[in-house]
């Protein structure tokens, strides 16, 4: 009888050995918690398609941020849910708009412990639900939108955002917002560019979370799931324009893209485990079909293994507890 010479199983024999040789380790500091804050809310409101996630009041938002900071989470990404919307998304640039008010509150209370980040996009604030302003034929007007993004970036920086997350997928948005921030003396504001953002069905539950008014889709500005190389192109352009960090989104269905972007990026690469990814895990776990914690952690580990240095995840606070 001949025995195998190579025995990879030797390194799997016990938890202690497996721990020693693990190549990927999640750390709470690399997790970023996305949160929703609703104008006028006096208490948190559940989001049906995202069990465990809520639209916060300003008070419950502060509590959630403190809890995240205590758990060692690295950052918090804030989305606003305004009570009124209009064609140009005025609420986004109003210093008294819900997102800017929330940023100010977080900067004042947890700003030293948690990196405060703002979603820089108009879709939560426009009555048509698109990420930009529309031209007279109803199409998203790229260059007119850049002006709105510039004003929004300045409002967010003034409110206390350390990072602005450019999620609108307009051409030239990174360079334009960088220039506007620099001109306003905000040279320290960090730009996180959603460099490779796909037009994805996985954003479904998010639409409920922000009470989106979108009819139709975002296929003229977000990327086609069938494509790969344009993600590399988008990433290169964003880095050239001054992105300090880049992101791939969604995460798990796009690990090939994430790995390729991570291999060539000269700035930190993040990934966003989006609402639909969260909802899938929650729905199957609620049926007893999968082990919730195990699958959530396996998913986050895979996203990290594929190359994400930071991960936006609705599990951030809870996952920080699981891994520390
Ligand atoms: C745009 C934005 C979206 C998400 C984050 N930023 C929605 C979209 O592009 O349609 C989705 C996040 C998620 O699904 O968790 N402001």
PDB file of N, CA, C and O in Angstrom, residues 147-184:
ATOM      1  N   UNK A 147     -22.666  69.877 -11.219  1.00  0.00           N
ATOM      2  CA  UNK A 147     -22.769  71.110 -10.424  1.00  0.00           C
ATOM      3  C   UNK A 147     -23.500  70.850  -9.109  1.00  0.00           C
ATOM      4  O   UNK A 147     -23.127  71.382  -8.058  1.00  0.00           O
ATOM      5  N   UNK A 148     -24.539  70.020  -9.171  1.00  0.00           N
ATOM      6  CA  UNK A 148     -25.276  69.681  -7.948  1.00  0.00           C
ATOM      7  C   UNK A 148     -24.394  68.863  -6.996  1.00  0.00           C
ATOM      8  O   UNK A 148     -24.412  69.051  -5.788  1.00  0.00           O
ATOM      9  N   UNK A 149     -23.609  67.946  -7.564  1.00  0.00           N
ATOM     10  CA  UNK A 149     -22.722  67.122  -6.727  1.00  0.00           C
ATOM     11  C   UNK A 149     -21.666  67.996  -6.036  1.00  0.00           C
ATOM     12  O   UNK A 149     -21.313  67.754  -4.878  1.00  0.00           O
ATOM     13  N   UNK A 150     -21.168  68.989  -6.765  1.00  0.00           N
ATOM     14  CA  UNK A 150     -20.150  69.866  -6.179  1.00  0.00           C
ATOM     15  C   UNK A 150     -20.719  70.588  -4.960  1.00  0.00           C
ATOM     16  O   UNK A 150     -20.106  70.620  -3.882  1.00  0.00           O
ATOM     17  N   UNK A 151     -21.939  71.111  -5.120  1.00  0.00           N
ATOM     18  CA  UNK A 151     -22.578  71.828  -4.008  1.00  0.00           C
ATOM     19  C   UNK A 151     -22.876  70.860  -2.856  1.00  0.00           C
ATOM     20  O   UNK A 151     -22.734  71.199  -1.675  1.00  0.00           O
ATOM     21  N   UNK A 152     -23.272  69.656  -3.218  1.00  0.00           N
ATOM     22  CA  UNK A 152     -23.601  68.657  -2.192  1.00  0.00           C
ATOM     23  C   UNK A 152     -22.352  68.260  -1.412  1.00  0.00           C
ATOM     24  O   UNK A 152     -22.371  68.132  -0.181  1.00  0.00           O
ATOM     25  N   UNK A 153     -21.252  68.086  -2.125  1.00  0.00           N
ATOM     26  CA  UNK A 153     -19.995  67.713  -1.474  1.00  0.00           C
ATOM     27  C   UNK A 153     -19.555  68.772  -0.471  1.00  0.00           C
ATOM     28  O   UNK A 153     -19.125  68.452   0.646  1.00  0.00           O
ATOM     29  N   UNK A 154     -19.694  70.019  -0.875  1.00  0.00           N
ATOM     30  CA  UNK A 154     -19.295  71.113   0.024  1.00  0.00           C
ATOM     31  C   UNK A 154     -20.210  71.151   1.255  1.00  0.00           C
ATOM     32  O   UNK A 154     -19.739  71.273   2.391  1.00  0.00           O
ATOM     33  N   UNK A 155     -21.518  70.990   1.021  1.00  0.00           N
ATOM     34  CA  UNK A 155     -22.462  70.982   2.157  1.00  0.00           C
ATOM     35  C   UNK A 155     -22.142  69.844   3.126  1.00  0.00           C
ATOM     36  O   UNK A 155     -22.183  70.013   4.346  1.00  0.00           O
ATOM     37  N   UNK A 156     -21.797  68.693   2.587  1.00  0.00           N
ATOM     38  CA  UNK A 156     -21.499  67.536   3.448  1.00  0.00           C
ATOM     39  C   UNK A 156     -20.187  67.729   4.209  1.00  0.00           C
ATOM     40  O   UNK A 156     -20.088  67.396   5.391  1.00  0.00           O
ATOM     41  N   UNK A 157     -19.196  68.281   3.525  1.00  0.00           N
ATOM     42  CA  UNK A 157     -17.914  68.531   4.196  1.00  0.00           C
ATOM     43  C   UNK A 157     -18.120  69.558   5.314  1.00  0.00           C
ATOM     44  O   UNK A 157     -17.599  69.403   6.423  1.00  0.00           O
ATOM     45  N   UNK A 158     -18.906  70.584   5.022  1.00  0.00           N
ATOM     46  CA  UNK A 158     -19.166  71.601   6.047  1.00  0.00           C
ATOM     47  C   UNK A 158     -19.937  71.017   7.219  1.00  0.00           C
ATOM     48  O   UNK A 158     -19.780  71.447   8.355  1.00  0.00           O
ATOM     49  N   UNK A 159     -20.779  70.020   6.942  1.00  0.00           N
ATOM     50  CA  UNK A 159     -21.555  69.379   8.014  1.00  0.00           C
ATOM     51  C   UNK A 159     -20.704  68.419   8.840  1.00  0.00           C
ATOM     52  O   UNK A 159     -21.129  67.959   9.895  1.00  0.00           O
ATOM     53  N   UNK A 160     -19.518  68.090   8.354  1.00  0.00           N
ATOM     54  CA  UNK A 160     -18.646  67.236   9.168  1.00  0.00           C
ATOM     55  C   UNK A 160     -18.270  65.901   8.551  1.00  0.00           C
ATOM     56  O   UNK A 160     -17.600  65.092   9.207  1.00  0.00           O
ATOM     57  N   UNK A 161     -18.684  65.653   7.317  1.00  0.00           N
ATOM     58  CA  UNK A 161     -18.302  64.384   6.676  1.00  0.00           C
ATOM     59  C   UNK A 161     -16.800  64.384   6.404  1.00  0.00           C
ATOM     60  O   UNK A 161     -16.264  65.337   5.850  1.00  0.00           O
ATOM     61  N   UNK A 162     -16.142  63.319   6.814  1.00  0.00           N
ATOM     62  CA  UNK A 162     -14.711  63.164   6.558  1.00  0.00           C
ATOM     63  C   UNK A 162     -14.517  62.513   5.190  1.00  0.00           C
ATOM     64  O   UNK A 162     -13.558  62.785   4.478  1.00  0.00           O
ATOM     65  N   UNK A 163     -15.471  61.639   4.848  1.00  0.00           N
ATOM     66  CA  UNK A 163     -15.449  60.944   3.553  1.00  0.00           C
ATOM     67  C   UNK A 163     -16.754  61.237   2.833  1.00  0.00           C
ATOM     68  O   UNK A 163     -17.823  61.160   3.445  1.00  0.00           O
ATOM     69  N   UNK A 164     -16.683  61.568   1.540  1.00  0.00           N
ATOM     70  CA  UNK A 164     -17.909  61.615   0.746  1.00  0.00           C
ATOM     71  C   UNK A 164     -17.867  60.468  -0.261  1.00  0.00           C
ATOM     72  O   UNK A 164     -16.856  60.243  -0.929  1.00  0.00           O
ATOM     73  N   UNK A 165     -18.978  59.731  -0.304  1.00  0.00           N
ATOM     74  CA  UNK A 165     -19.057  58.545  -1.159  1.00  0.00           C
ATOM     75  C   UNK A 165     -19.811  58.879  -2.429  1.00  0.00           C
ATOM     76  O   UNK A 165     -21.027  59.047  -2.425  1.00  0.00           O
ATOM     77  N   UNK A 166     -19.063  58.996  -3.528  1.00  0.00           N
ATOM     78  CA  UNK A 166     -19.663  59.399  -4.809  1.00  0.00           C
ATOM     79  C   UNK A 166     -20.304  58.185  -5.458  1.00  0.00           C
ATOM     80  O   UNK A 166     -19.622  57.372  -6.075  1.00  0.00           O
ATOM     81  N   UNK A 167     -21.637  58.084  -5.343  1.00  0.00           N
ATOM     82  CA  UNK A 167     -22.301  56.868  -5.809  1.00  0.00           C
ATOM     83  C   UNK A 167     -23.172  57.079  -7.034  1.00  0.00           C
ATOM     84  O   UNK A 167     -23.912  56.189  -7.431  1.00  0.00           O
ATOM     85  N   UNK A 168     -23.079  58.253  -7.656  1.00  0.00           N
ATOM     86  CA  UNK A 168     -24.019  58.570  -8.732  1.00  0.00           C
ATOM     87  C   UNK A 168     -23.654  58.096 -10.125  1.00  0.00           C
ATOM     88  O   UNK A 168     -24.488  58.119 -11.028  1.00  0.00           O
ATOM     89  N   UNK A 169     -22.394  57.681 -10.333  1.00  0.00           N
ATOM     90  CA  UNK A 169     -21.942  57.188 -11.631  1.00  0.00           C
ATOM     91  C   UNK A 169     -22.082  58.198 -12.775  1.00  0.00           C
ATOM     92  O   UNK A 169     -22.313  57.822 -13.924  1.00  0.00           O
ATOM     93  N   UNK A 170     -21.883  59.488 -12.482  1.00  0.00           N
ATOM     94  CA  UNK A 170     -21.790  60.480 -13.555  1.00  0.00           C
ATOM     95  C   UNK A 170     -20.339  60.545 -14.015  1.00  0.00           C
ATOM     96  O   UNK A 170     -19.410  60.459 -13.187  1.00  0.00           O
ATOM     97  N   UNK A 171     -20.121  60.733 -15.316  1.00  0.00           N
ATOM     98  CA  UNK A 171     -18.756  60.875 -15.819  1.00  0.00           C
ATOM     99  C   UNK A 171     -18.136  62.158 -15.272  1.00  0.00           C
ATOM    100  O   UNK A 171     -18.775  63.213 -15.273  1.00  0.00           O
ATOM    101  N   UNK A 172     -16.927  62.069 -14.804  1.00  0.00           N
ATOM    102  CA  UNK A 172     -16.210  63.251 -14.331  1.00  0.00           C
ATOM    103  C   UNK A 172     -16.546  63.677 -12.913  1.00  0.00           C
ATOM    104  O   UNK A 172     -16.049  64.694 -12.430  1.00  0.00           O
ATOM    105  N   UNK A 173     -17.359  62.890 -12.207  1.00  0.00           N
ATOM    106  CA  UNK A 173     -17.821  63.343 -10.876  1.00  0.00           C
ATOM    107  C   UNK A 173     -16.674  63.473  -9.865  1.00  0.00           C
ATOM    108  O   UNK A 173     -16.674  64.382  -9.034  1.00  0.00           O
ATOM    109  N   UNK A 174     -15.695  62.589  -9.966  1.00  0.00           N
ATOM    110  CA  UNK A 174     -14.615  62.632  -8.971  1.00  0.00           C
ATOM    111  C   UNK A 174     -13.785  63.913  -9.145  1.00  0.00           C
ATOM    112  O   UNK A 174     -13.564  64.666  -8.196  1.00  0.00           O
ATOM    113  N   UNK A 175     -13.355  64.168 -10.386  1.00  0.00           N
ATOM    114  CA  UNK A 175     -12.540  65.354 -10.646  1.00  0.00           C
ATOM    115  C   UNK A 175     -13.285  66.639 -10.315  1.00  0.00           C
ATOM    116  O   UNK A 175     -12.728  67.573  -9.739  1.00  0.00           O
ATOM    117  N   UNK A 176     -14.578  66.649 -10.671  1.00  0.00           N
ATOM    118  CA  UNK A 176     -15.367  67.862 -10.469  1.00  0.00           C
ATOM    119  C   UNK A 176     -15.565  68.164  -8.980  1.00  0.00           C
ATOM    120  O   UNK A 176     -15.384  69.300  -8.536  1.00  0.00           O
ATOM    121  N   UNK A 177     -15.904  67.144  -8.226  1.00  0.00           N
ATOM    122  CA  UNK A 177     -16.138  67.349  -6.787  1.00  0.00           C
ATOM    123  C   UNK A 177     -14.809  67.670  -6.086  1.00  0.00           C
ATOM    124  O   UNK A 177     -14.744  68.517  -5.196  1.00  0.00           O
ATOM    125  N   UNK A 178     -13.719  67.007  -6.516  1.00  0.00           N
ATOM    126  CA  UNK A 178     -12.393  67.306  -5.924  1.00  0.00           C
ATOM    127  C   UNK A 178     -12.055  68.788  -6.105  1.00  0.00           C
ATOM    128  O   UNK A 178     -11.641  69.468  -5.165  1.00  0.00           O
ATOM    129  N   UNK A 179     -12.242  69.265  -7.337  1.00  0.00           N
ATOM    130  CA  UNK A 179     -11.931  70.668  -7.636  1.00  0.00           C
ATOM    131  C   UNK A 179     -12.766  71.614  -6.777  1.00  0.00           C
ATOM    132  O   UNK A 179     -12.243  72.574  -6.196  1.00  0.00           O
ATOM    133  N   UNK A 180     -14.058  71.306  -6.677  1.00  0.00           N
ATOM    134  CA  UNK A 180     -14.953  72.183  -5.905  1.00  0.00           C
ATOM    135  C   UNK A 180     -14.563  72.188  -4.422  1.00  0.00           C
ATOM    136  O   UNK A 180     -14.546  73.236  -3.772  1.00  0.00           O
ATOM    137  N   UNK A 181     -14.232  71.017  -3.889  1.00  0.00           N
ATOM    138  CA  UNK A 181     -13.835  70.941  -2.483  1.00  0.00           C
ATOM    139  C   UNK A 181     -12.533  71.698  -2.252  1.00  0.00           C
ATOM    140  O   UNK A 181     -12.394  72.441  -1.273  1.00  0.00           O
ATOM    141  N   UNK A 182     -11.594  71.513  -3.163  1.00  0.00           N
ATOM    142  CA  UNK A 182     -10.307  72.215  -3.028  1.00  0.00           C
ATOM    143  C   UNK A 182     -10.516  73.727  -3.075  1.00  0.00           C
ATOM    144  O   UNK A 182      -9.958  74.469  -2.266  1.00  0.00           O
ATOM    145  N   UNK A 183     -11.342  74.166  -4.036  1.00  0.00           N
ATOM    146  CA  UNK A 183     -11.610  75.603  -4.160  1.00  0.00           C
ATOM    147  C   UNK A 183     -12.256  76.159  -2.896  1.00  0.00           C
ATOM    148  O   UNK A 183     -12.091  77.327  -2.564  1.00  0.00           O
ATOM    149  N   UNK A 184     -13.016  75.300  -2.201  1.00  0.00           N
ATOM    150  CA  UNK A 184     -13.688  75.743  -0.972  1.00  0.00           C
ATOM    151  C   UNK A 184     -12.787  75.565   0.255  1.00  0.00           C
ATOM    152  O   UNK A 184     -13.228  75.744   1.389  1.00  0.00           O
TER     153      UNK A 184
END
